[in-house]
Structure formats: C-alpha cells, structure tokens
C-alpha cells in the first residue's frame, strides 16, 4: 500500500493495487483512482522444465533483419534426462551437419557487440556497424582478410557516420589484437567496397576536435568549469588555420586549460587520456599559442594569466 491523494476523500489515503485488473483503488471510499494501468516492473517467472532452474527468461532474442531467418532459428538443447540422450544427440548431429548460411554473420555480430560494449557505444552505432559488415560480406570479396581488423573498421566507420567518432587508437584497444595499420587498411577496403556498391563515394562525416573534448576531459577528471572552457576554446580554434588533426588540437587545448587552472595536469597524463604522443601535443601547443588570447574564454582566464603561459 501507498498514500495517494483521493479526489473523493479530499486527502491523502492509502490505496490498493489490483494487479489483475490494473486498477488503483482508494482503501477508504473504494473509488477507482486509476484504471488499466500498466505494470512496468520485471516479470520474474520461470518457465523451465525443472523447478530447480531459476532462469527468468521467458522469451527469445529480438529479430534481426540482417539474418536470413530473422535470428529466430531453433537450436536443439542438450537432454535433461538419460532417456532422451540418444534422440537428442542424433538430432544434434543432424543440426550440426545442416548448413547455416548466417553462422559467420552471427559470430561477426557478436564480436561487434562485444567491442561496442567495451567502448560504451549506443545500440544505433552497433546496428550501423552490423549493417556495414553485412553489405561488405554480401559482395563475397573479403575472404582471406584480417577479420578482426575488418570488424573494427566497420565499427570505426559506423561511429563516424553516427557523429560519435572514436579514435583509431580507441578502436584498436578493443580489436582483439588488430593493429592500427591493419584497421587503417581495412577501413580503406570497406570504404572502397561500399563506394562500388552505391556507385558513389561514401559519406564518412567530418571530425571536429569538440567531438572528443568531453570524453577526454572526463578521462582526466576535470571539473565542469574547465570542461566548459575547453569546449568553448576548441570551438573558437576552428576559426583559425591551425593545420593539426582534431585530436591533436583537442589535446593541446586541454593542456592549455589545465595550465591556467589550479589543478594542473602533467603532459604525460594528458597523453595517456587522449592517446596523443607528448611530442605531438607540444607541437600542437606551439601552433595554438599565438591564438590563446582569442580562443580562451575571458571568464575563465584574464589576460595577465594568459601572458604568463610558457612560450613554446
């Protein structure tokens, strides 16, 4: 029971939930305060053959339009008792002999899902990566290629197309041993195959330094004020002709912002958090230094503090 305001009693009263009808009833006057309500809690019931099995699963997985049978194929399980061993083992052998055209796709989709989970990516990126891999696989030209690098490249392209880019180094960290060089080659191959399929170049999406800023700042444990200043600075930096990669610019901006705060971060920590070499951060800082008065927000650092920044 819980207290809810009853319009008939004109005060808070205890109510009773009738789960079978979906009604919320006042315990004092009997007025139905809410009808046909939906119970959104989990239904922890077991439908297993044996009472000792506490598996709460009552439905199968979702359908997958990229698979031939929609992912709804039947798999014969192992027998529970000795009496069914012969029959089930025979059926199991026949099942293994049967050719499943989607077996390779299922394994690939599981690998993409594992990489996505390790990177904390949303389901839309994972689904886009699955779609890209399926399109490449349908062309029957990927035989003999590094499968781990190919799957990582599909995930990298999906992140770019969904405007949630990840660095190649981040993708490489979850790519089951595939090197950055292998992933780069696989990415060029996938883009080429998708272009041949469509007859036009593939849109990859533009990478901006601001796409990485919040994640990099979070890795360094920076406070909200420093994060906001870094985001504003990196946006203003796009107005100038700074010929550095977006990731290098993001790392250099973070270095400048932290040097202007009380919580200064060592260059080594910034390098680890961003995946950018210390030498690259120094060189990017040199390119940004002439513009610090224009890119650093006035509310974050006064001009005299900017003058005290170490010259490159």
Tab-separated table of C-alpha atoms in Angstrom:
chain	number	residue	atom	x	y	z
A	1	UNK	CA	0.000	0.000	0.000
A	2	UNK	CA	0.992	3.633	-0.510
A	3	UNK	CA	-0.546	7.053	0.069
A	4	UNK	CA	-2.198	8.835	-2.872
A	5	UNK	CA	-4.486	11.888	-2.916
A	6	UNK	CA	-8.114	10.774	-3.268
A	7	UNK	CA	-10.385	13.232	-5.085
A	8	UNK	CA	-13.440	11.888	-3.259
A	9	UNK	CA	-11.988	11.889	0.268
A	10	UNK	CA	-10.156	15.199	-0.446
A	11	UNK	CA	-6.985	13.983	1.320
A	12	UNK	CA	-4.122	11.527	1.172
A	13	UNK	CA	-5.379	7.983	1.680
A	14	UNK	CA	-3.942	4.521	1.375
A	15	UNK	CA	-4.620	2.825	-1.948
A	16	UNK	CA	-4.739	-0.807	-3.022
A	17	UNK	CA	-3.336	-2.001	-6.359
A	18	UNK	CA	-5.445	-4.604	-8.135
A	19	UNK	CA	-2.798	-6.133	-10.399
A	20	UNK	CA	-5.231	-8.427	-12.240
A	21	UNK	CA	-7.428	-5.522	-13.380
A	22	UNK	CA	-4.771	-2.815	-13.364
A	23	UNK	CA	-6.823	-0.614	-11.009
A	24	UNK	CA	-5.695	1.689	-8.198
A	25	UNK	CA	-8.460	1.758	-5.558
A	26	UNK	CA	-8.874	4.018	-2.522
A	27	UNK	CA	-8.923	1.825	0.603
A	28	UNK	CA	-11.416	4.099	2.420
A	29	UNK	CA	-14.096	5.078	-0.113
A	30	UNK	CA	-13.478	2.457	-2.812
A	31	UNK	CA	-13.080	4.998	-5.630
A	32	UNK	CA	-11.028	3.736	-8.599
A	33	UNK	CA	-8.370	6.413	-8.904
A	34	UNK	CA	-6.644	4.875	-11.932
A	35	UNK	CA	-7.740	2.063	-14.237
A	36	UNK	CA	-5.949	-0.165	-16.730
A	37	UNK	CA	-2.533	0.913	-15.509
A	38	UNK	CA	0.479	-0.883	-16.956
A	39	UNK	CA	2.831	-2.748	-14.651
A	40	UNK	CA	6.309	-1.835	-15.886
A	41	UNK	CA	8.191	-3.971	-13.368
A	42	UNK	CA	10.045	-7.118	-14.393
A	43	UNK	CA	8.068	-10.361	-14.517
A	44	UNK	CA	10.455	-12.725	-12.772
A	45	UNK	CA	8.768	-16.007	-13.582
A	46	UNK	CA	10.443	-19.184	-14.748
A	47	UNK	CA	9.066	-21.416	-17.481
A	48	UNK	CA	11.825	-24.038	-17.306
A	49	UNK	CA	11.168	-27.775	-17.346
A	50	UNK	CA	12.704	-28.336	-13.930
A	51	UNK	CA	11.728	-26.450	-10.801
A	52	UNK	CA	15.377	-26.139	-9.784
A	53	UNK	CA	16.161	-23.963	-12.788
A	54	UNK	CA	15.846	-20.290	-11.814
A	55	UNK	CA	16.331	-18.901	-15.307
A	56	UNK	CA	13.826	-15.975	-15.586
A	57	UNK	CA	13.982	-15.849	-19.387
A	58	UNK	CA	10.571	-16.375	-20.965
A	59	UNK	CA	11.141	-15.068	-24.496
A	60	UNK	CA	13.802	-15.322	-27.164
A	61	UNK	CA	16.048	-12.620	-28.507
A	62	UNK	CA	14.862	-9.814	-30.794
A	63	UNK	CA	14.547	-10.375	-34.511
A	64	UNK	CA	17.461	-9.363	-36.702
A	65	UNK	CA	16.500	-8.297	-40.255
A	66	UNK	CA	20.120	-8.768	-41.377
A	67	UNK	CA	19.859	-12.552	-40.902
A	68	UNK	CA	18.113	-14.890	-43.330
A	69	UNK	CA	15.688	-16.302	-40.756
A	70	UNK	CA	15.459	-13.086	-38.752
A	71	UNK	CA	17.502	-14.678	-35.963
A	72	UNK	CA	14.572	-16.914	-34.963
A	73	UNK	CA	16.089	-20.295	-35.823
A	74	UNK	CA	15.622	-23.257	-33.464
A	75	UNK	CA	18.565	-24.826	-31.653
A	76	UNK	CA	18.190	-28.295	-30.090
A	77	UNK	CA	19.362	-28.190	-26.486
A	78	UNK	CA	21.128	-30.912	-24.534
A	79	UNK	CA	18.854	-33.527	-22.901
A	80	UNK	CA	17.793	-33.138	-19.278
A	81	UNK	CA	17.414	-36.857	-18.566
A	82	UNK	CA	19.145	-40.050	-19.616
A	83	UNK	CA	16.101	-41.252	-21.560
A	84	UNK	CA	16.371	-38.533	-24.159
A	85	UNK	CA	20.117	-38.720	-24.727
A	86	UNK	CA	20.014	-40.887	-27.848
A	87	UNK	CA	17.226	-38.988	-29.608
A	88	UNK	CA	18.592	-35.572	-28.811
A	89	UNK	CA	22.175	-36.450	-29.646
A	90	UNK	CA	21.055	-37.768	-33.033
A	91	UNK	CA	19.068	-34.616	-33.726
A	92	UNK	CA	22.022	-32.557	-32.513
A	93	UNK	CA	24.335	-34.258	-35.006
A	94	UNK	CA	21.927	-33.574	-37.851
A	95	UNK	CA	21.631	-29.990	-36.702
A	96	UNK	CA	25.412	-29.567	-36.788
A	97	UNK	CA	25.534	-31.109	-40.267
A	98	UNK	CA	22.949	-28.679	-41.593
A	99	UNK	CA	24.448	-25.623	-43.206
A	100	UNK	CA	23.552	-22.328	-41.556
A	101	UNK	CA	24.267	-19.520	-44.027
A	102	UNK	CA	24.238	-16.958	-41.223
A	103	UNK	CA	26.729	-18.690	-38.929
A	104	UNK	CA	29.578	-16.367	-39.926
A	105	UNK	CA	27.375	-13.292	-39.588
A	106	UNK	CA	26.224	-14.299	-36.117
A	107	UNK	CA	29.826	-14.680	-34.939
A	108	UNK	CA	30.762	-11.322	-36.508
A	109	UNK	CA	27.768	-9.534	-34.940
A	110	UNK	CA	28.719	-10.928	-31.514
A	111	UNK	CA	32.262	-9.599	-31.935
A	112	UNK	CA	30.940	-6.151	-32.914
A	113	UNK	CA	28.587	-6.184	-29.916
A	114	UNK	CA	31.487	-7.053	-27.583
A	115	UNK	CA	33.646	-4.229	-28.948
A	116	UNK	CA	30.730	-1.776	-28.718
A	117	UNK	CA	30.062	-2.701	-25.090
A	118	UNK	CA	33.720	-2.261	-24.163
A	119	UNK	CA	33.710	1.216	-25.715
A	120	UNK	CA	30.334	2.141	-24.223
A	121	UNK	CA	28.729	2.771	-27.611
A	122	UNK	CA	24.972	3.091	-28.099
A	123	UNK	CA	22.907	0.461	-29.914
A	124	UNK	CA	22.449	2.604	-33.043
A	125	UNK	CA	26.211	2.558	-33.691
A	126	UNK	CA	26.364	-1.207	-33.175
A	127	UNK	CA	23.447	-1.729	-35.590
A	128	UNK	CA	25.087	0.543	-38.171
A	129	UNK	CA	28.343	-1.441	-37.890
A	130	UNK	CA	26.406	-4.693	-38.369
A	131	UNK	CA	24.742	-3.263	-41.470
A	132	UNK	CA	28.071	-2.114	-42.936
A	133	UNK	CA	29.670	-5.521	-42.359
A	134	UNK	CA	26.669	-7.296	-43.923
A	135	UNK	CA	26.909	-5.130	-47.049
A	136	UNK	CA	30.617	-5.842	-47.393
A	137	UNK	CA	30.134	-9.554	-46.748
A	138	UNK	CA	27.397	-9.794	-49.396
A	139	UNK	CA	29.952	-8.807	-52.034
A	140	UNK	CA	31.920	-12.021	-51.302
A	141	UNK	CA	35.279	-10.287	-51.649
A	142	UNK	CA	36.560	-10.233	-48.062
A	143	UNK	CA	37.865	-13.811	-47.965
A	144	UNK	CA	41.423	-14.035	-46.658
A	145	UNK	CA	41.366	-10.621	-44.964
A	146	UNK	CA	42.020	-9.953	-41.291
A	147	UNK	CA	38.553	-10.469	-39.795
A	148	UNK	CA	39.251	-8.615	-36.541
A	149	UNK	CA	40.561	-5.581	-38.435
A	150	UNK	CA	37.566	-5.697	-40.798
A	151	UNK	CA	35.068	-5.700	-37.920
A	152	UNK	CA	36.969	-2.900	-36.163
A	153	UNK	CA	36.952	-0.845	-39.372
A	154	UNK	CA	33.176	-1.285	-39.696
A	155	UNK	CA	32.754	-0.056	-36.128
A	156	UNK	CA	35.051	2.925	-36.767
A	157	UNK	CA	33.065	3.932	-39.874
A	158	UNK	CA	29.760	3.495	-38.005
A	159	UNK	CA	30.977	5.847	-35.257
A	160	UNK	CA	31.917	8.431	-37.879
A	161	UNK	CA	28.581	8.177	-39.679
A	162	UNK	CA	26.612	8.472	-36.421
A	163	UNK	CA	28.571	11.638	-35.454
A	164	UNK	CA	30.099	9.880	-32.432
A	165	UNK	CA	33.655	9.372	-33.670
A	166	UNK	CA	36.264	7.339	-31.850
A	167	UNK	CA	39.988	7.496	-32.466
A	168	UNK	CA	41.666	4.616	-34.269
A	169	UNK	CA	43.653	4.011	-31.093
A	170	UNK	CA	40.448	3.596	-29.082
A	171	UNK	CA	39.052	1.159	-31.641
A	172	UNK	CA	42.395	-0.676	-31.711
A	173	UNK	CA	42.259	-1.201	-27.928
A	174	UNK	CA	39.210	-3.496	-28.307
A	175	UNK	CA	40.012	-5.025	-31.711
A	176	UNK	CA	41.333	-8.410	-30.476
A	177	UNK	CA	44.933	-7.732	-31.422
A	178	UNK	CA	44.421	-5.970	-34.761
A	179	UNK	CA	46.975	-3.197	-35.242
A	180	UNK	CA	46.266	0.411	-36.219
A	181	UNK	CA	47.853	-0.281	-39.593
A	182	UNK	CA	45.584	-3.288	-40.189
A	183	UNK	CA	42.494	-1.320	-39.190
A	184	UNK	CA	43.527	1.557	-41.476
A	185	UNK	CA	43.891	-0.798	-44.434
A	186	UNK	CA	40.595	-2.491	-43.624
A	187	UNK	CA	38.866	0.903	-43.395
A	188	UNK	CA	40.093	1.851	-46.885
A	189	UNK	CA	38.892	-1.508	-48.201
A	190	UNK	CA	35.428	-1.167	-46.618
A	191	UNK	CA	35.007	2.388	-47.927
A	192	UNK	CA	36.028	1.218	-51.401
A	193	UNK	CA	33.561	-1.694	-51.346
A	194	UNK	CA	30.699	0.493	-50.125
A	195	UNK	CA	31.528	3.010	-52.848
A	196	UNK	CA	31.426	0.286	-55.524
A	197	UNK	CA	28.063	-0.886	-54.195
A	198	UNK	CA	26.486	2.583	-54.318
A	199	UNK	CA	28.395	3.864	-57.320
A	200	UNK	CA	29.435	6.982	-55.405
A	201	UNK	CA	31.752	7.998	-52.593
A	202	UNK	CA	30.743	7.066	-49.060
A	203	UNK	CA	29.887	9.896	-46.658
A	204	UNK	CA	32.022	9.463	-43.545
A	205	UNK	CA	31.139	12.595	-41.615
A	206	UNK	CA	33.501	15.384	-40.584
A	207	UNK	CA	35.552	15.029	-37.410
A	208	UNK	CA	35.791	18.076	-35.121
A	209	UNK	CA	38.043	18.480	-32.109
A	210	UNK	CA	34.961	19.124	-29.983
A	211	UNK	CA	33.720	15.592	-30.669
A	212	UNK	CA	36.411	14.210	-28.366
A	213	UNK	CA	36.608	17.004	-25.798
A	214	UNK	CA	34.056	15.891	-23.196
A	215	UNK	CA	35.333	12.300	-23.212
A	216	UNK	CA	38.979	13.322	-22.901
A	217	UNK	CA	38.181	15.757	-20.085
A	218	UNK	CA	36.240	13.034	-18.278
A	219	UNK	CA	39.230	10.697	-18.537
A	220	UNK	CA	41.331	13.359	-16.818
A	221	UNK	CA	38.755	14.091	-14.097
A	222	UNK	CA	38.490	17.790	-14.947
A	223	UNK	CA	35.815	19.903	-13.247
A	224	UNK	CA	32.763	21.269	-15.063
A	225	UNK	CA	34.142	24.801	-15.366
A	226	UNK	CA	37.335	23.575	-17.037
A	227	UNK	CA	35.351	21.314	-19.363
A	228	UNK	CA	33.119	24.209	-20.426
A	229	UNK	CA	36.147	26.440	-21.066
A	230	UNK	CA	37.844	23.709	-23.106
A	231	UNK	CA	34.746	23.217	-25.247
A	232	UNK	CA	34.442	26.944	-25.951
A	233	UNK	CA	38.144	27.221	-26.740
A	234	UNK	CA	38.126	24.318	-29.164
A	235	UNK	CA	35.127	25.780	-30.989
A	236	UNK	CA	36.874	29.137	-31.412
A	237	UNK	CA	40.039	27.400	-32.612
A	238	UNK	CA	38.161	26.266	-35.739
A	239	UNK	CA	38.064	29.892	-36.887
A	240	UNK	CA	41.832	29.845	-37.427
A	241	UNK	CA	44.009	27.962	-39.888
A	242	UNK	CA	45.627	25.513	-37.483
A	243	UNK	CA	46.931	22.649	-39.553
A	244	UNK	CA	46.732	19.916	-36.983
A	245	UNK	CA	44.453	16.900	-36.607
A	246	UNK	CA	41.305	17.465	-34.500
A	247	UNK	CA	42.568	15.019	-31.861
A	248	UNK	CA	45.893	16.861	-31.526
A	249	UNK	CA	44.094	20.219	-31.229
A	250	UNK	CA	41.809	18.809	-28.532
A	251	UNK	CA	44.800	17.530	-26.558
A	252	UNK	CA	46.637	20.861	-26.871
A	253	UNK	CA	43.570	22.847	-25.746
A	254	UNK	CA	43.203	20.590	-22.707
A	255	UNK	CA	46.862	21.199	-21.861
A	256	UNK	CA	46.383	24.985	-22.059
A	257	UNK	CA	43.193	24.924	-19.962
A	258	UNK	CA	44.762	22.791	-17.239
A	259	UNK	CA	47.859	25.035	-17.093
A	260	UNK	CA	45.562	28.006	-16.408
A	261	UNK	CA	43.795	26.232	-13.530
A	262	UNK	CA	44.842	25.249	-10.027
A	263	UNK	CA	44.532	21.568	-10.968
A	264	UNK	CA	47.405	21.353	-13.451
A	265	UNK	CA	47.729	18.076	-15.351
A	266	UNK	CA	51.126	16.654	-16.358
A	267	UNK	CA	51.709	16.303	-20.080
A	268	UNK	CA	52.113	12.559	-19.612
A	269	UNK	CA	48.608	12.217	-18.115
A	270	UNK	CA	47.079	14.190	-20.997
A	271	UNK	CA	48.923	11.970	-23.469
A	272	UNK	CA	47.542	8.816	-21.850
A	273	UNK	CA	43.981	10.183	-21.650
A	274	UNK	CA	43.884	11.396	-25.270
A	275	UNK	CA	46.110	8.838	-26.963
A	276	UNK	CA	48.237	11.620	-28.467
A	277	UNK	CA	52.029	11.484	-28.145
A	278	UNK	CA	53.650	14.056	-25.856
A	279	UNK	CA	55.746	15.464	-28.708
A	280	UNK	CA	52.633	15.929	-30.838
A	281	UNK	CA	50.895	17.786	-28.008
A	282	UNK	CA	53.907	20.105	-27.638
A	283	UNK	CA	53.989	20.879	-31.360
A	284	UNK	CA	50.222	21.479	-31.429
A	285	UNK	CA	50.607	23.777	-28.425
A	286	UNK	CA	53.201	25.788	-30.360
A	287	UNK	CA	50.721	26.223	-33.218
A	288	UNK	CA	47.931	27.259	-30.847
A	289	UNK	CA	49.985	29.611	-28.674
A	290	UNK	CA	49.659	32.691	-30.965
A	291	UNK	CA	45.860	32.450	-30.712
A	292	UNK	CA	45.410	31.863	-26.958
A	293	UNK	CA	44.126	35.416	-26.375
A	294	UNK	CA	41.370	34.795	-28.905
A	295	UNK	CA	40.351	31.218	-28.119
A	296	UNK	CA	40.492	31.088	-24.301
A	297	UNK	CA	37.227	32.468	-22.792
A	298	UNK	CA	37.625	35.740	-20.894
A	299	UNK	CA	35.546	34.464	-17.989
A	300	UNK	CA	37.978	31.587	-17.442
A	301	UNK	CA	41.354	33.351	-17.543
A	302	UNK	CA	42.290	37.011	-17.516
A	303	UNK	CA	44.776	38.478	-19.960
A	304	UNK	CA	47.594	38.710	-17.405
A	305	UNK	CA	47.303	34.975	-16.735
A	306	UNK	CA	47.463	34.247	-20.459
A	307	UNK	CA	50.656	36.274	-20.707
A	308	UNK	CA	52.216	34.053	-18.055
A	309	UNK	CA	51.709	30.951	-20.197
A	310	UNK	CA	55.039	29.428	-21.106
A	311	UNK	CA	56.065	30.393	-24.593
A	312	UNK	CA	56.777	27.446	-26.900
